C-alpha cells in the first residue's frame, strides 16, 4: 500500500497515517526507488517511547498504530483495532480491610476520551466459566482510576471442583465496561514477565491462594487455586 | 588458511557460542572456517551458522529426547568419562564424555585444518593432548583463570604448555596466565570479543528503563541489583528494571522481587534474539556480577549508546568502562554504591547523554569485528612462524 507524501522536519521524515485505511496486520515500511522497486527502510530508532505511548492511549481511538524495529533493522508498522480499556499502572496485593486479602489496582482509561472530574465507577470481577460476580467501589477522577477488590468474596465463591478459578476484572463506568489490561508499553506476553505475589486466603481450613496475573492477552485477572502454593507468597 | 573452531555445543544460545559464531564469520571472509560441535541437543542451532562457515557435529547429546537411535558402542562410550577433561569441567559442561573425546580424536586425525581453536578449558585440554603436531593448536578462554576449579587449574598447568598459544579476553587474565604457565610472553594474546556486525539501533536515552542482561545465575547477583534498584524505584517510581536472560533461578528471583515490593517495577523478560534492540529501548545498563569474564553485554550496550553502571568486579568491566566517561564503576559488592551510581544517571539526563555518546564511540573504536579479526590473523600467523622457528631450532 502506498502512503501519502512525507513531510521533512528537523531531519525526520513524517508520514501522516491519519487518513490511511490500513487493515490489521504487520507491515514492512519500504522506500520506492525511481523504478518503483521497494527497498525495506532501515531504522536506528528503537521505536519505543514510554512517554509517547502513555500520551497515545490518552484519547479515543479505534485503532492502535505502532512502529517497531525488526531485529534486522527494518522499520515495521503494526496495526491493530483498538477499543477503550482500562490500562493498569500498578497492582498491589495486601491484607485488605477484613484481613482476608485484597488486590489494589490503579491505572488510566485508555483509547477513550477521559472525562474530567469525578465519574461514578466500580471494579467488577467476573468468575470465568461461572456465574459469580463481585463488585467493589472504584474511584475515577480525570480518567485515572483506583480500586481495591477484596479476595474474601472470591474465595467464598470458589468452585473446588476446578483446580484453577479465574476472575476477570472490569472497570464499570456509565459509558460501559472496560477490561483491565496492560497494553501501553512494548512488553507483549506479561504473563511470565510481570508477576505479582500471591497470598493465602482466609482460614477456612481449605488452603486457597490468590494472586493477580496477566492473561495470555495481557489482561488482568485474579487466579485462585487450591492445588499447591503460588510462588512468591507475601 | 583452514581454521577449525571447536565448541562444546554449537546448538545452544550462550554468549560463548554467539561470540564464536561472530569471530567465525569474520575469519570466513578470508579463510576456510569450520565449526566443530562436540554435541547437539536439537536439530538446528539457536544462532544461524554464519555464511561460508561449515558446521560439523560429532555426537547427539544424551539429553536430546528426539535423538536418533545410537549404537551400543556409542552409548557405552558416552557413559565413560573423558580421560583428559577434569571432573569439575565435565560436570559443568555435559559435552564431555569418552564418546566425544574419541570422536574429536578421530576428527583431528583426519583433519586438514592448519589451525584448530578450542573455546573452553575441556576442549583446550583435549586439543593439547590429542591434536596432531601438524595442526597449530590455540586455546581460547572465555572464563578467567581464577574462575577455574582446582582440578581444571592443575590440568591447565600440566597440559596448556603443549598448546601453540592461548587467547584470553582481558589483559588482567593474560598477566595471570603468564605468571601461571612457563610460556613466552607472545604465547598468550588478549582477544576481546567483537561486536557482531550490523546496524545497531541507538537509544534515545529517554525511556525510564534500566536494563540488565545475562543468564539468571548466581554469578550475576541479580538480587543485589534488585536491592540497588529498589532505591531508584523509591525515589523515581516511574523507572523500571528489565532483566533479560534464561535460567533456572527465575522463581527465586521473583521471590526477591516480591519481598522488595518491586512487582510493578521489574520485568523478568527471559531470552531474546534481539538483545541490541532491547538494550536500545533502555537508558542505563546495570551490571551487578560477582565476576564478568569479559562483559559482552556492556559492549553491546555501548554499541546502542547506553552507559553502564557496574560493580568494579573482575575482570571485564574495568577494561571496558572508562569511569565517568562512558559509564560508572562502583566499588565491588557495594549495593549502596550501585544504587547511587544508578540514581546519578537516572537523575542526570545530560550526563547520561554525554556518556551514551562516549559509549558509542568506544564501541566503534575498540570492538568492531574487522580490527579484531585482523588481530587474530596476525596472532595466528605469528604463532605459525614461532612454531616453525622452534622446529628449526630443534632440527639444528
Coordinates of C-alpha atoms in Angstrom, one line a residue:
Chain A
X1 CA 0.0 0.0 0.0
X2 CA 1.3 3.4 -0.9
X3 CA 1.4 6.1 1.8
X4 CA 0.9 9.8 1.4
X5 CA 3.8 12.2 0.6
X6 CA 6.1 12.5 3.5
X7 CA 6.9 15.8 5.2
X8 CA 10.5 16.6 6.2
X9 CA 11.0 18.2 9.6
X10 CA 14.2 18.6 11.8
X11 CA 15.9 15.8 9.9
X12 CA 12.9 13.5 10.3
X13 CA 10.6 12.1 7.7
X14 CA 7.0 12.3 8.8
X15 CA 4.3 10.3 7.1
X16 CA 0.7 11.2 8.2
X17 CA -1.3 7.9 8.6
X18 CA -4.4 9.5 9.9
X19 CA -6.5 9.2 6.7
X20 CA -4.9 5.9 5.5
X21 CA -7.1 2.8 5.7
X22 CA -4.8 0.1 6.9
X23 CA -6.1 -3.4 7.6
X24 CA -4.9 -5.0 10.9
X25 CA -1.6 -6.6 10.4
X26 CA 2.2 -6.1 10.4
X27 CA 3.7 -4.0 7.6
X28 CA 7.2 -3.6 6.4
X29 CA 7.9 0.0 5.6
X30 CA 9.7 0.3 2.3
X31 CA 11.0 3.2 0.2
X32 CA 10.3 3.1 -3.6
X33 CA 13.2 3.9 -5.8
X34 CA 12.9 5.6 -9.2
X35 CA 11.9 2.4 -10.9
X36 CA 9.2 1.8 -8.2
X37 CA 11.2 -1.1 -6.7
X38 CA 10.6 -1.2 -2.9
X39 CA 13.6 -1.3 -0.5
X40 CA 12.9 -2.0 3.1
X41 CA 13.5 1.1 5.2
X42 CA 16.1 0.6 7.9
X43 CA 16.0 2.5 11.2
X44 CA 18.2 3.0 14.1
X45 CA 15.3 4.2 16.2
X46 CA 14.4 1.7 18.9
X47 CA 10.8 2.6 18.2
X48 CA 9.8 2.8 21.8
X49 CA 8.9 6.0 23.7
X50 CA 7.3 5.1 27.0
X51 CA 6.1 8.7 27.4
X52 CA 4.9 8.8 23.8
X53 CA 2.8 5.6 24.3
X54 CA 1.3 6.9 27.5
X55 CA 0.2 10.0 25.6
X56 CA -1.0 8.0 22.6
X57 CA -3.6 6.0 24.6
X58 CA -4.8 9.1 26.3
X59 CA -7.7 9.7 23.8
X60 CA -10.4 7.9 21.9
X61 CA -9.0 5.5 19.3
X62 CA -10.4 2.8 17.1
X63 CA -7.0 1.5 16.0
X64 CA -3.6 1.2 17.5
X65 CA -0.6 2.0 15.3
X66 CA 2.9 1.4 16.5
X67 CA 6.2 1.2 14.8
X68 CA 8.8 -1.3 15.7
X69 CA 12.3 -2.2 14.6
X70 CA 12.7 -5.7 13.5
X71 CA 15.9 -7.4 14.6
X72 CA 17.3 -7.0 11.1
X73 CA 16.9 -3.2 11.5
X74 CA 13.9 -2.9 9.2
X75 CA 11.1 -0.5 10.2
X76 CA 7.8 -2.2 10.7
X77 CA 4.3 -0.9 11.4
X78 CA 1.8 -2.8 13.5
X79 CA -1.8 -2.0 13.0
X80 CA -4.5 -3.4 15.4
X81 CA -8.1 -2.5 16.1
X82 CA -8.4 -0.7 19.4
X83 CA -11.2 -0.1 21.8
X84 CA -11.5 1.5 25.1
X85 CA -10.0 -0.4 28.1
X86 CA -8.5 0.3 31.5
X87 CA -4.7 0.5 31.4
X88 CA -3.3 -1.0 34.6
X89 CA -0.4 1.0 36.0
X90 CA 0.0 -0.5 39.4
X91 CA -1.2 -3.6 41.3
X92 CA -0.8 -4.3 44.9
X93 CA -1.6 -7.4 46.9
X94 CA -2.3 -6.8 50.6
X95 CA -4.3 -7.8 53.6
X96 CA -7.4 -5.8 52.9
X97 CA -9.7 -4.3 55.5
X98 CA -11.1 -7.7 56.5
X99 CA -7.6 -9.3 56.6
X100 CA -8.8 -11.8 54.1
X101 CA -6.6 -10.5 51.3
X102 CA -7.2 -7.8 48.7
X103 CA -5.9 -6.6 45.3
X104 CA -5.4 -2.9 44.8
X105 CA -5.3 -1.6 41.2
X106 CA -4.6 1.9 39.8
X107 CA -4.5 3.0 36.2
X108 CA -6.0 5.2 33.5
X109 CA -8.7 5.0 30.9
X110 CA -7.2 4.1 27.6
X111 CA -8.2 4.6 24.0
X112 CA -11.3 6.7 25.1
X113 CA -11.6 10.3 25.9
X114 CA -11.0 10.9 29.6
X115 CA -13.9 12.7 31.2
X116 CA -12.7 15.5 33.5
X117 CA -13.8 15.4 37.2
X118 CA -15.2 12.5 39.2
X119 CA -17.1 9.8 37.4
X120 CA -19.1 7.1 39.1
X121 CA -17.4 3.7 38.7
X122 CA -16.9 0.3 40.2
X123 CA -14.5 -2.6 39.8
X124 CA -16.3 -5.7 38.6
X125 CA -14.8 -9.3 39.0
X126 CA -16.5 -12.0 36.9
X127 CA -15.9 -15.7 37.6
X128 CA -14.7 -17.1 34.4
X129 CA -16.8 -20.1 33.4
X130 CA -19.2 -19.4 36.2
X131 CA -22.0 -17.1 37.1
X132 CA -20.4 -15.4 40.1
X133 CA -19.6 -11.7 40.2
X134 CA -18.1 -9.5 42.8
X135 CA -18.2 -5.7 42.8
X136 CA -16.0 -3.2 44.6
X137 CA -16.2 0.6 44.6
X138 CA -13.7 2.4 42.4
X139 CA -12.6 6.0 42.2
X140 CA -12.4 7.5 38.7
X141 CA -11.1 11.1 38.5
X142 CA -10.0 12.7 35.3
X143 CA -9.7 9.3 33.7
X144 CA -7.5 7.9 36.5
X145 CA -9.0 5.0 38.4
X146 CA -8.1 3.2 41.6
X147 CA -9.9 0.4 43.4
X148 CA -9.4 -2.3 45.9
X149 CA -11.1 -5.6 45.4
X150 CA -11.3 -7.9 48.4
X151 CA -10.4 -11.6 47.7
X152 CA -12.6 -12.9 50.6
X153 CA -15.8 -13.0 48.5
X154 CA -13.8 -14.6 45.6
X155 CA -12.7 -17.3 48.0
X156 CA -16.2 -17.8 49.3
X157 CA -17.4 -18.4 45.8
X158 CA -14.6 -20.8 44.9
X159 CA -15.5 -23.8 42.9
X160 CA -13.4 -26.6 44.4
X161 CA -14.3 -28.8 41.5
X162 CA -11.7 -26.9 39.5
X163 CA -8.1 -26.5 40.4
X164 CA -8.0 -23.0 39.0
X165 CA -10.7 -20.3 39.3
X166 CA -10.1 -17.2 37.3
X167 CA -11.8 -13.9 38.0
X168 CA -11.6 -11.4 35.1
X169 CA -11.6 -7.7 36.1
X170 CA -13.6 -4.9 34.5
X171 CA -14.0 -1.2 35.3
X172 CA -17.7 -0.3 35.1
X173 CA -18.4 3.2 34.1
X174 CA -21.6 4.9 33.0
X175 CA -20.3 4.7 29.4
X176 CA -19.6 1.0 29.6
X177 CA -17.4 -1.8 30.9
X178 CA -13.7 -1.6 30.4
X179 CA -11.5 -4.7 30.6
X180 CA -8.4 -4.2 32.8
X181 CA -5.1 -4.8 31.0
X182 CA -1.6 -3.5 30.3
X183 CA -1.1 -2.8 26.6
X184 CA 0.5 0.6 26.5
X185 CA 4.2 -0.4 26.5
X186 CA 6.0 -2.8 24.3
X187 CA 6.0 -5.9 26.6
X188 CA 3.7 -8.3 25.0
X189 CA 3.3 -11.5 27.0
X190 CA 3.4 -10.2 30.5
X191 CA 2.1 -13.4 32.0
X192 CA 5.5 -14.8 32.8
X193 CA 7.4 -11.5 32.9
X194 CA 5.5 -9.2 35.2
X195 CA 4.5 -11.4 38.0
X196 CA 2.6 -10.4 41.1
X197 CA 2.9 -12.0 44.5
X198 CA 0.3 -14.4 45.8
X199 CA -1.5 -14.6 49.1
X200 CA -3.1 -17.3 51.3
X201 CA -6.8 -16.5 51.6
X202 CA -9.0 -16.8 54.7
X203 CA -8.7 -19.5 57.3
X204 CA -11.5 -21.8 56.1
X205 CA -9.2 -24.9 56.6
X206 CA -9.0 -25.4 52.8
X207 CA -5.8 -23.8 51.6
X208 CA -6.6 -21.3 48.9
X209 CA -4.1 -19.0 47.3
X210 CA -4.9 -16.0 45.2
X211 CA -2.9 -13.7 43.0
X212 CA -3.5 -11.2 40.3
X213 CA -1.9 -12.1 37.0
X214 CA -1.8 -11.1 33.3
X215 CA -3.6 -13.4 31.0
X216 CA -2.1 -14.5 27.6
X217 CA -3.7 -11.4 26.2
X218 CA -2.1 -9.1 28.8
X219 CA -5.4 -8.6 30.6
X220 CA -5.6 -8.5 34.3
X221 CA -7.4 -11.3 36.2
X222 CA -7.2 -12.9 39.6
X223 CA -6.3 -16.5 40.0
X224 CA -7.4 -18.6 42.9
X225 CA -6.1 -22.0 43.3
X226 CA -6.4 -24.8 45.7
X227 CA -3.7 -27.2 44.5
X228 CA -0.3 -26.0 45.6
X229 CA 1.3 -22.8 46.8
X230 CA 1.7 -20.0 44.4
X231 CA 5.3 -18.9 44.1
X232 CA 6.2 -15.6 45.7
X233 CA 3.7 -15.5 48.6
X234 CA 3.6 -12.5 50.8
Chain B
X1 CA 44.4 -21.0 6.0
X2 CA 41.9 -23.5 7.1
X3 CA 40.7 -22.8 10.6
X4 CA 38.7 -25.2 12.7
X5 CA 37.0 -23.9 15.8
X6 CA 35.7 -26.5 18.4
X7 CA 32.7 -25.7 20.5
X8 CA 31.2 -27.9 23.2
X9 CA 27.7 -27.3 21.8
X10 CA 27.2 -25.0 18.9
X11 CA 23.4 -25.5 19.1
X12 CA 22.9 -23.7 22.4
X13 CA 22.3 -20.0 22.9
X14 CA 25.1 -18.9 25.3
X15 CA 27.4 -15.9 25.0
X16 CA 30.4 -18.0 24.0
X17 CA 28.6 -19.6 21.1
X18 CA 27.4 -16.2 19.9
X19 CA 30.9 -14.7 20.0
X20 CA 32.5 -17.7 18.4
X21 CA 30.0 -17.6 15.5
X22 CA 30.8 -13.9 15.2
X23 CA 34.5 -14.5 15.1
X24 CA 34.0 -17.4 12.6
X25 CA 32.0 -15.1 10.3
X26 CA 34.8 -12.5 10.3
X27 CA 37.6 -15.1 9.7
X28 CA 35.5 -16.7 7.0
X29 CA 35.9 -13.7 4.8
X30 CA 39.5 -14.6 4.0
X31 CA 39.8 -18.2 5.3
X32 CA 38.3 -21.6 5.2
X33 CA 36.4 -21.8 8.5
X34 CA 34.7 -24.8 10.1
X35 CA 33.0 -25.1 13.4
X36 CA 33.1 -28.5 15.1
X37 CA 30.5 -29.1 17.8
X38 CA 31.1 -31.9 20.2
X39 CA 27.4 -32.4 20.7
X40 CA 24.0 -31.3 19.6
X41 CA 20.8 -31.3 21.6
X42 CA 18.4 -30.0 18.9
X43 CA 18.1 -30.2 15.2
X44 CA 19.1 -26.7 14.2
X45 CA 21.5 -24.3 16.1
X46 CA 19.8 -21.4 18.0
X47 CA 22.0 -18.9 16.3
X48 CA 22.3 -19.0 12.5
X49 CA 25.6 -20.5 11.3
X50 CA 27.4 -17.7 9.6
X51 CA 27.6 -17.7 5.8
X52 CA 30.6 -19.5 4.5
X53 CA 31.2 -21.4 7.7
X54 CA 30.6 -25.2 7.8
X55 CA 29.3 -26.9 10.9
X56 CA 30.3 -30.4 11.8
X57 CA 28.7 -32.2 14.7
X58 CA 30.4 -35.1 16.4
X59 CA 27.6 -36.7 18.5
X60 CA 24.0 -36.1 19.6
X61 CA 23.6 -35.2 23.3
X62 CA 22.4 -37.8 25.7
X63 CA 19.7 -35.5 26.9
X64 CA 18.2 -34.9 23.4
X65 CA 14.8 -36.6 23.6
X66 CA 14.4 -36.7 19.8
X67 CA 17.9 -38.0 19.0
X68 CA 18.2 -40.8 16.5
X69 CA 19.0 -44.3 17.9
X70 CA 22.6 -44.7 18.8
X71 CA 24.8 -47.8 18.5
X72 CA 25.6 -49.8 21.6
X73 CA 29.3 -48.9 21.3
X74 CA 28.4 -45.2 21.1
X75 CA 26.2 -45.4 24.1
X76 CA 28.9 -47.3 26.0
X77 CA 31.4 -44.7 25.2
X78 CA 29.2 -41.9 26.3
X79 CA 28.9 -43.4 29.7
X80 CA 32.6 -43.4 30.1
X81 CA 34.3 -40.2 31.3
X82 CA 36.8 -38.4 29.2
X83 CA 40.4 -39.4 30.1
X84 CA 41.6 -35.8 29.8
X85 CA 38.8 -33.5 31.0
X86 CA 38.8 -32.9 34.7
X87 CA 35.7 -33.9 36.7
X88 CA 34.5 -30.3 37.5
X89 CA 34.8 -29.3 33.9
X90 CA 32.9 -32.4 32.7
X91 CA 30.2 -31.6 35.4
X92 CA 29.9 -28.0 34.3
X93 CA 29.5 -28.9 30.6
X94 CA 27.7 -32.0 29.6
X95 CA 29.5 -32.3 26.2
X96 CA 32.5 -34.2 27.6
X97 CA 32.5 -38.0 27.6
X98 CA 34.5 -40.9 26.3
X99 CA 32.4 -40.7 23.2
X100 CA 33.1 -37.1 22.3
X101 CA 36.7 -37.4 23.2
X102 CA 37.0 -40.4 20.9
X103 CA 35.1 -38.6 18.1
X104 CA 37.2 -35.5 18.4
X105 CA 40.5 -37.5 18.2
X106 CA 39.2 -39.1 15.0
X107 CA 38.1 -35.8 13.7
X108 CA 41.5 -34.2 14.4
X109 CA 43.5 -37.2 12.9
X110 CA 41.7 -36.8 9.6
X111 CA 41.5 -33.0 9.7
X112 CA 43.2 -30.9 7.0
X113 CA 43.0 -27.8 9.1
X114 CA 46.0 -25.6 9.6
X115 CA 44.8 -24.2 12.9
X116 CA 42.4 -25.6 15.5
X117 CA 41.0 -23.3 18.2
X118 CA 39.4 -24.6 21.4
X119 CA 36.8 -22.5 23.1
X120 CA 36.7 -23.7 26.7
X121 CA 39.1 -25.5 29.1
X122 CA 37.9 -29.0 28.4
X123 CA 38.3 -28.6 24.7
X124 CA 41.6 -26.8 25.0
X125 CA 42.9 -29.7 27.1
X126 CA 41.7 -32.2 24.6
X127 CA 43.5 -30.3 21.8
X128 CA 46.6 -30.1 23.9
X129 CA 46.5 -33.8 24.4
X130 CA 45.3 -35.2 21.1
X131 CA 45.8 -32.7 18.2
X132 CA 48.4 -33.9 15.7
X133 CA 51.5 -31.8 15.7
X134 CA 50.9 -30.7 12.1
X135 CA 47.9 -28.6 13.3
X136 CA 48.5 -25.3 15.2
X137 CA 46.6 -25.5 18.4
X138 CA 45.2 -22.4 20.0
X139 CA 43.3 -22.4 23.2
X140 CA 40.7 -19.8 23.9
X141 CA 39.4 -18.9 27.3
X142 CA 36.1 -17.2 28.0
X143 CA 36.4 -17.5 31.8
X144 CA 39.3 -16.0 33.7
X145 CA 41.9 -18.3 35.2
X146 CA 40.8 -17.6 38.8
X147 CA 37.3 -18.8 37.9
X148 CA 38.5 -22.3 37.2
X149 CA 38.2 -25.1 39.8
X150 CA 41.3 -26.6 41.3
X151 CA 41.3 -29.7 39.1
X152 CA 41.0 -27.6 36.0
X153 CA 43.8 -25.3 37.0
X154 CA 46.0 -28.4 37.7
X155 CA 45.2 -29.8 34.2
X156 CA 45.8 -26.3 32.7
X157 CA 49.2 -26.2 34.3
X158 CA 50.1 -29.7 33.0
X159 CA 48.7 -29.6 29.5
X160 CA 48.3 -26.0 28.3
X161 CA 52.0 -25.6 27.6
X162 CA 51.5 -28.2 24.9
X163 CA 49.3 -25.8 23.0
X164 CA 50.8 -23.4 20.5
X165 CA 49.1 -20.4 22.0
X166 CA 46.3 -19.1 24.2
X167 CA 43.8 -16.3 23.6
X168 CA 42.2 -14.7 26.6
X169 CA 39.7 -11.9 26.9
X170 CA 41.4 -9.4 29.2
X171 CA 44.8 -8.0 29.9
X172 CA 44.4 -9.0 33.6
X173 CA 43.8 -12.6 32.6
X174 CA 46.7 -12.6 30.2
X175 CA 49.0 -11.4 33.1
X176 CA 47.6 -14.2 35.3
X177 CA 48.4 -16.9 32.7
X178 CA 51.9 -15.6 32.1
X179 CA 52.6 -16.0 35.7
X180 CA 50.9 -19.4 36.0
X181 CA 52.5 -21.1 33.0
X182 CA 56.1 -21.4 31.8
X183 CA 55.5 -19.8 28.4
X184 CA 56.9 -17.0 26.3
X185 CA 55.2 -13.6 26.5
X186 CA 53.9 -13.7 23.0
X187 CA 52.4 -17.2 23.5
X188 CA 49.3 -15.5 25.1
X189 CA 47.2 -12.8 23.4
X190 CA 44.4 -10.7 24.5
X191 CA 41.5 -11.0 22.1
X192 CA 38.4 -9.2 23.2
X193 CA 35.1 -10.4 21.8
X194 CA 33.9 -8.4 18.9
X195 CA 30.6 -6.8 18.2
X196 CA 28.5 -8.7 15.7
X197 CA 28.5 -6.7 12.5
X198 CA 25.3 -5.0 11.6
X199 CA 23.3 -1.8 12.0
X200 CA 22.7 -1.0 15.6
X201 CA 19.8 0.9 16.9
X202 CA 20.5 3.9 19.0
X203 CA 18.9 4.6 22.4
X204 CA 17.1 7.8 22.8
X205 CA 18.1 7.7 26.5
X206 CA 14.6 9.0 27.3
X207 CA 12.8 5.9 28.4
X208 CA 12.8 5.4 32.2
X209 CA 14.2 1.9 31.8
X210 CA 17.2 0.3 33.4
X211 CA 18.3 -3.0 31.7
X212 CA 20.4 -5.9 32.8
X213 CA 21.2 -8.9 30.7
X214 CA 22.8 -12.3 31.3
X215 CA 21.9 -15.8 32.5
X216 CA 19.8 -15.9 35.6
X217 CA 22.6 -17.5 37.6
X218 CA 24.3 -16.8 40.9
X219 CA 27.3 -15.1 39.4
X220 CA 25.1 -12.2 38.0
X221 CA 23.9 -11.4 41.5
X222 CA 20.6 -10.1 40.4
X223 CA 19.2 -10.0 44.0
X224 CA 21.9 -7.3 44.7
X225 CA 20.8 -5.4 41.6
X226 CA 17.2 -5.6 42.8
X227 CA 18.2 -4.1 46.1
X228 CA 20.1 -1.3 44.4
X229 CA 17.2 -0.7 42.0
X230 CA 14.7 -0.6 45.0
X231 CA 16.4 2.7 46.0
X232 CA 15.8 4.0 42.4
X233 CA 12.2 2.9 42.4
X234 CA 11.6 4.6 45.7
X235 CA 12.9 7.9 44.5
X236 CA 11.7 7.7 41.0
X237 CA 8.7 5.3 40.8
X238 CA 8.3 5.7 37.1
X239 CA 11.6 3.9 36.4
X240 CA 11.5 0.2 35.5
X241 CA 14.1 -2.6 35.5
X242 CA 14.1 -5.2 32.8
X243 CA 16.2 -8.3 33.2
X244 CA 17.0 -10.4 30.1
X245 CA 18.3 -13.9 30.2
X246 CA 17.3 -17.5 30.6
X247 CA 18.0 -19.8 33.6
X248 CA 16.5 -21.9 36.3
X249 CA 16.5 -19.3 39.1
X250 CA 13.6 -17.3 37.9
X251 CA 11.3 -18.3 40.7
X252 CA 13.8 -17.4 43.4
X253 CA 14.5 -14.1 41.6
X254 CA 10.7 -13.3 41.6
X255 CA 10.6 -14.1 45.3
X256 CA 13.2 -11.3 45.9
X257 CA 11.2 -9.0 43.6
X258 CA 8.1 -9.6 45.7
X259 CA 9.9 -9.3 49.0
X260 CA 11.2 -5.9 48.0
X261 CA 7.8 -4.9 46.8
X262 CA 9.0 -4.4 43.2
X263 CA 6.4 -6.4 41.3
X264 CA 5.2 -3.3 39.5
X265 CA 8.7 -2.2 38.6
X266 CA 10.6 -5.3 37.5
X267 CA 10.0 -7.4 34.4
X268 CA 11.9 -10.7 34.1
X269 CA 11.9 -10.8 30.3
X270 CA 13.5 -14.1 29.5
X271 CA 15.7 -14.7 26.5
X272 CA 15.7 -12.5 23.4
X273 CA 17.1 -13.0 20.0
X274 CA 17.5 -9.2 19.6
X275 CA 19.4 -8.1 22.6
X276 CA 20.7 -5.0 20.9
X277 CA 17.1 -3.9 20.1
X278 CA 16.0 -4.4 23.6
X279 CA 19.0 -2.7 25.1
X280 CA 18.3 0.3 22.9
X281 CA 14.9 0.7 24.5
X282 CA 16.6 1.3 27.8
X283 CA 18.7 4.3 29.1
X284 CA 21.1 2.6 31.5
X285 CA 22.7 -0.8 31.6
X286 CA 23.3 -2.2 35.1
X287 CA 25.9 -4.9 35.9
X288 CA 25.9 -6.5 39.3
X289 CA 28.0 -9.5 38.6
X290 CA 30.5 -11.1 41.0
X291 CA 32.7 -11.6 38.0
X292 CA 32.5 -11.0 34.3
X293 CA 34.8 -13.0 32.1
X294 CA 34.5 -10.2 29.6
X295 CA 31.3 -8.2 29.6
X296 CA 29.9 -8.6 26.2
X297 CA 26.6 -7.1 27.3
X298 CA 28.4 -3.9 28.2
X299 CA 29.9 -3.6 24.7
X300 CA 26.5 -4.2 23.1
X301 CA 25.1 -1.6 25.4
X302 CA 27.8 0.8 24.3
X303 CA 27.0 0.0 20.7
X304 CA 23.4 1.2 21.2
X305 CA 24.6 4.2 23.2
X306 CA 23.6 3.3 26.7
X307 CA 26.1 3.9 29.5
X308 CA 26.8 1.2 32.1
X309 CA 26.8 1.3 35.8
X310 CA 28.8 -1.7 37.0
X311 CA 30.4 -3.2 40.1
X312 CA 34.2 -2.9 39.6
X313 CA 34.3 -6.7 39.5
X314 CA 37.0 -8.8 37.9
X315 CA 37.7 -8.7 35.0
X316 CA 35.9 -7.3 32.0
X317 CA 34.0 -4.2 33.2
X318 CA 37.1 -2.2 34.3
X319 CA 38.8 -2.9 31.0
X320 CA 35.7 -1.8 29.0
X321 CA 34.2 1.0 31.1
X322 CA 36.1 4.3 31.5
X323 CA 34.7 5.6 34.7
X324 CA 33.0 8.9 34.4
X325 CA 33.3 8.8 30.6
X326 CA 31.1 6.0 29.2
X327 CA 29.8 4.6 32.5
X328 CA 30.4 4.3 36.2
X329 CA 32.4 1.7 38.0
X330 CA 31.3 1.4 41.6
X331 CA 33.1 -0.4 44.4
X332 CA 32.7 -4.1 44.1
X333 CA 29.8 -5.7 46.0
X334 CA 28.7 -2.3 47.4
X335 CA 25.0 -2.3 46.8
X336 CA 24.5 1.3 48.1
X337 CA 27.2 2.5 45.7
X338 CA 25.5 0.7 42.8
X339 CA 22.2 2.4 43.8
X340 CA 24.0 5.7 44.0
X341 CA 25.5 5.1 40.5
X342 CA 22.1 4.3 39.0
X343 CA 20.5 7.2 40.7
X344 CA 23.2 9.5 39.4
X345 CA 22.4 8.6 35.8
X346 CA 18.7 8.5 36.4
X347 CA 18.7 12.0 37.7
X348 CA 21.2 13.5 35.2
X349 CA 19.9 13.1 31.7
X350 CA 22.6 15.4 30.3
X351 CA 25.4 13.3 31.8
X352 CA 23.6 10.2 30.6
X353 CA 23.5 11.6 27.1
X354 CA 27.2 12.6 27.2
X355 CA 28.1 9.1 28.4
X356 CA 25.9 7.5 25.8
X357 CA 27.7 9.3 23.0
X358 CA 31.1 8.3 24.5
X359 CA 29.9 4.7 24.8
X360 CA 29.1 4.6 21.1
X361 CA 32.5 6.0 20.2
X362 CA 34.2 3.5 22.5
X363 CA 32.3 0.6 20.9
X364 CA 33.2 1.7 17.4
X365 CA 36.8 2.2 18.1
X366 CA 37.7 -0.9 20.1
X367 CA 35.2 -3.6 19.5
X368 CA 34.3 -3.7 15.8
X369 CA 34.7 -7.1 14.2
X370 CA 37.2 -6.2 11.5
X371 CA 40.1 -5.0 13.6
X372 CA 39.6 -7.9 16.0
X373 CA 39.7 -10.4 13.1
X374 CA 42.9 -8.7 11.9
X375 CA 44.4 -9.2 15.4
X376 CA 43.5 -12.8 15.2
X377 CA 45.1 -13.2 11.8
X378 CA 48.3 -11.5 13.0
X379 CA 48.4 -13.7 16.1
X380 CA 47.8 -16.9 14.2
X381 CA 50.4 -16.0 11.6
X382 CA 52.9 -15.2 14.4
X383 CA 52.2 -18.4 16.2
X384 CA 52.7 -20.4 13.0
X385 CA 56.0 -18.6 12.4
X386 CA 57.1 -19.2 16.1
X387 CA 56.4 -22.9 15.7
X388 CA 58.4 -23.1 12.5
X389 CA 61.3 -21.3 14.2
X390 CA 61.1 -23.6 17.2
X391 CA 61.2 -26.7 14.9
X392 CA 64.2 -25.3 13.0
X393 CA 66.0 -24.8 16.3
X394 CA 65.2 -28.3 17.4
X395 CA 66.3 -29.6 14.0
X396 CA 69.7 -27.9 14.2

